[in-house]
Short mmCIF file of C-alpha atoms and ligand atoms in Angstrom, two decimals:
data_model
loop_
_atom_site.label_atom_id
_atom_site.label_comp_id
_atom_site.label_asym_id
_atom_site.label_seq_id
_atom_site.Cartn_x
_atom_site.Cartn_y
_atom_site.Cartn_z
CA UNK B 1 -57.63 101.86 135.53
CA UNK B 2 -56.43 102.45 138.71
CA UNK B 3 -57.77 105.05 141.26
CA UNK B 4 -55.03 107.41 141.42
CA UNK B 5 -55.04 107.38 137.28
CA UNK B 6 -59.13 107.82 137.23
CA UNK B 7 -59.36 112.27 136.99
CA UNK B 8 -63.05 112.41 137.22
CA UNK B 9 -64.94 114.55 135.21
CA UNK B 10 -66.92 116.92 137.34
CA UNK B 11 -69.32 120.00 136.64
CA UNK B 12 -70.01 122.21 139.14
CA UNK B 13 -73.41 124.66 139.33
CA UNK B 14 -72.16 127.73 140.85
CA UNK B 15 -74.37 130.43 142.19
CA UNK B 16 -73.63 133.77 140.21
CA UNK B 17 -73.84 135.89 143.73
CA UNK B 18 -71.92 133.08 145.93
CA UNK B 19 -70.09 130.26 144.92
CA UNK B 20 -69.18 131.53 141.45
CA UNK B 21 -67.89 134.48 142.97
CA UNK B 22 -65.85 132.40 145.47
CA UNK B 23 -64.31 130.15 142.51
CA UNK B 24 -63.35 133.55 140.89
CA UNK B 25 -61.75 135.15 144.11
CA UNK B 26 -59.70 131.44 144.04
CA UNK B 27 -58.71 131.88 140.57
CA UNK B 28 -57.78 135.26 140.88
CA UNK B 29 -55.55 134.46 144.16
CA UNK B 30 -53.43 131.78 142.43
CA UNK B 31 -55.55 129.16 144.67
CA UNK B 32 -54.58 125.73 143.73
CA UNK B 33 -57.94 123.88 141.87
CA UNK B 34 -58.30 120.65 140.65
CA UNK B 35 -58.57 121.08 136.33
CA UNK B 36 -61.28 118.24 136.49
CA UNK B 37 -64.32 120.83 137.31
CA UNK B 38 -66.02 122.43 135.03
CA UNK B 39 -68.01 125.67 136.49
CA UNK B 40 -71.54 126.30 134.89
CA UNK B 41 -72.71 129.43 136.42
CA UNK B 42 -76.38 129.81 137.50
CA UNK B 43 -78.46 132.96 138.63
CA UNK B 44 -79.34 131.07 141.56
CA UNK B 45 -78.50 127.24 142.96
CA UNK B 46 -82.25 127.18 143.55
CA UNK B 47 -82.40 127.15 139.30
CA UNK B 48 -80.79 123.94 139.07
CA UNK B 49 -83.28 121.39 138.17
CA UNK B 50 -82.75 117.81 138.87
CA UNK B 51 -83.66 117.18 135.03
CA UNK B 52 -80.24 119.32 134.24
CA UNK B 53 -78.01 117.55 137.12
CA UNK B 54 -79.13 114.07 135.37
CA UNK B 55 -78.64 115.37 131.95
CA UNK B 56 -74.96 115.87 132.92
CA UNK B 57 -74.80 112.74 134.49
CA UNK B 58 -75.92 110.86 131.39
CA UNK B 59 -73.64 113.32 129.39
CA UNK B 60 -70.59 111.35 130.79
CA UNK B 61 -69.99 113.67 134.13
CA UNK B 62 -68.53 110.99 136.97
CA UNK B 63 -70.06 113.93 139.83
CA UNK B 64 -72.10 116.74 140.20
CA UNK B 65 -71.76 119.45 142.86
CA UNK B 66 -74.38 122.16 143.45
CA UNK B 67 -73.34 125.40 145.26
CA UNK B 68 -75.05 127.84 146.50
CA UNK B 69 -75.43 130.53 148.95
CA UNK B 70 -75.05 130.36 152.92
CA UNK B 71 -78.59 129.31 154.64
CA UNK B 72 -81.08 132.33 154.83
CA UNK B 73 -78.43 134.09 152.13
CA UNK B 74 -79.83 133.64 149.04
CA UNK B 75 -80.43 136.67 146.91
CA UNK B 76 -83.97 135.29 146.17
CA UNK B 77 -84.50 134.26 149.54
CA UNK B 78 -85.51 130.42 149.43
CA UNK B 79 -83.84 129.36 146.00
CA UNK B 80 -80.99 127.37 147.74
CA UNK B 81 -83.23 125.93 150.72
CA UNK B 82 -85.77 124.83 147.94
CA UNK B 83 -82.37 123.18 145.83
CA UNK B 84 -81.31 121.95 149.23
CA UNK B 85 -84.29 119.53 149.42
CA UNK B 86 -84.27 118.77 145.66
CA UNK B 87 -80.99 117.81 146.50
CA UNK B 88 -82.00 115.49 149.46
CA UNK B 89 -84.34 114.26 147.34
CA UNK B 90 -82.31 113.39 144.05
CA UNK B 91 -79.30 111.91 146.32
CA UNK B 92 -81.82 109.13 147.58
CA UNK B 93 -83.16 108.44 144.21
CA UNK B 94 -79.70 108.29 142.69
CA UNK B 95 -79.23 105.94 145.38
CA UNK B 96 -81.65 103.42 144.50
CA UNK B 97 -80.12 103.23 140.60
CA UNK B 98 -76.32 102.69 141.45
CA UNK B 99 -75.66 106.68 141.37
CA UNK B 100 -75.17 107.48 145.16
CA UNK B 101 -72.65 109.68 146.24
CA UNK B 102 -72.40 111.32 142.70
CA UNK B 103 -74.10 114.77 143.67
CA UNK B 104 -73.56 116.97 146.17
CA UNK B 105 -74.70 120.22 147.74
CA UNK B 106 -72.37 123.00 149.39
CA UNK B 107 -73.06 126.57 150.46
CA UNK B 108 -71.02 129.34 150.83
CA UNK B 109 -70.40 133.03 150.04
CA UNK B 110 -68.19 134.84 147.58
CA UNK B 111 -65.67 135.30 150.10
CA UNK B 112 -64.68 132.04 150.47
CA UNK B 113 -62.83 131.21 147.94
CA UNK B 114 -60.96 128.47 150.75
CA UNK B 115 -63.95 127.06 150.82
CA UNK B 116 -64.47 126.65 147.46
CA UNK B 117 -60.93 124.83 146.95
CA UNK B 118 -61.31 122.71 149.81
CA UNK B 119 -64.75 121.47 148.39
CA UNK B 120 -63.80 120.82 145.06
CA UNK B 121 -61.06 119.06 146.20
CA UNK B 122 -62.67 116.92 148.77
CA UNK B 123 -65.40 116.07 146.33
CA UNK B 124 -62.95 115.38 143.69
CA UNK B 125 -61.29 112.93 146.01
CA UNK B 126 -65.03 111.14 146.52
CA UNK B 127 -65.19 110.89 143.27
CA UNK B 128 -62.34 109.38 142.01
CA UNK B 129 -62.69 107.09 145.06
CA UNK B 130 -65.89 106.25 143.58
CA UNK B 131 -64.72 105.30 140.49
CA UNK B 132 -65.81 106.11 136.29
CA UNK B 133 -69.19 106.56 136.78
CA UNK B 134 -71.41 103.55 134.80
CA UNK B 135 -73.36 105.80 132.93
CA UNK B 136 -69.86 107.09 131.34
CA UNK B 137 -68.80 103.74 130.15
FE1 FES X 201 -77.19 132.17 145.56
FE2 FES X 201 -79.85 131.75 145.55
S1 FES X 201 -78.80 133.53 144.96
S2 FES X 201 -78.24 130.36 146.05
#
């Protein structure tokens, strides 16, 4: 399989006040998305537990993307800073067992659906750059 025939399968954990909001306001302006991403949406980014990113990782997802609110935004005040170093955390770890570069964490507000497009797209890229991930095969 070449690269350009690999369409990665990718969720996405979107924040219901944020990043949800911003992949709505895309959909709703006629935004060009990649059809790869699948949107779970989550009170807060900060609910997003490492044991649910790696459960979709082992479920056959090539890339997982956590998004949340801008920095000192969150509607529970810490929830994304806390996922933030989760995140930092889980990206090293992944590292160490042949899974780096397979999660990622964005922030941004309900406005931006731009945003939203470009990182989707950008981390779709990554991904299929990266390749099928192992655990899919
Ligand atoms: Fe959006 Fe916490 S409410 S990240």
């Amino acid at each position: 399989m070449t690269e350009s025939e690999f369409d990665p399968n990718i969720i996405a954990f979107c924040c219901n006040w944020c990043s949800y909001g911003a992949a709505d306001l895309a959909g709703v302006s006629r935004m060009q998305c990649p059809t790869n991403v699948r949107v779970i949406r989550v009170p807060c980014s900060g609910r997003v537990t490492i044991k649910q990113i790696l459960t979709a990782l082992e479920a056959g997802a090539d890339g997982v993307l956590v998004t949340g609110c801008l920095e000192e935004q969150c509607h529970y005040l810490v929830g994304n800073l806390y996922e933030r170093d989760r995140i930092a955390k889980l990206k090293k770890d992944l590292e160490a067992i042949g899974l780096g570069g397979r999660v990622e964490m964005y922030f941004m507000s309900a406005a931006m659906a731009n945003e939203y497009i470009r990182v989707v797209k950008e981390f779709t890229e990554h991904i299929r750059k990266l390749g099928p991930s192992p655990l899919s095969k």
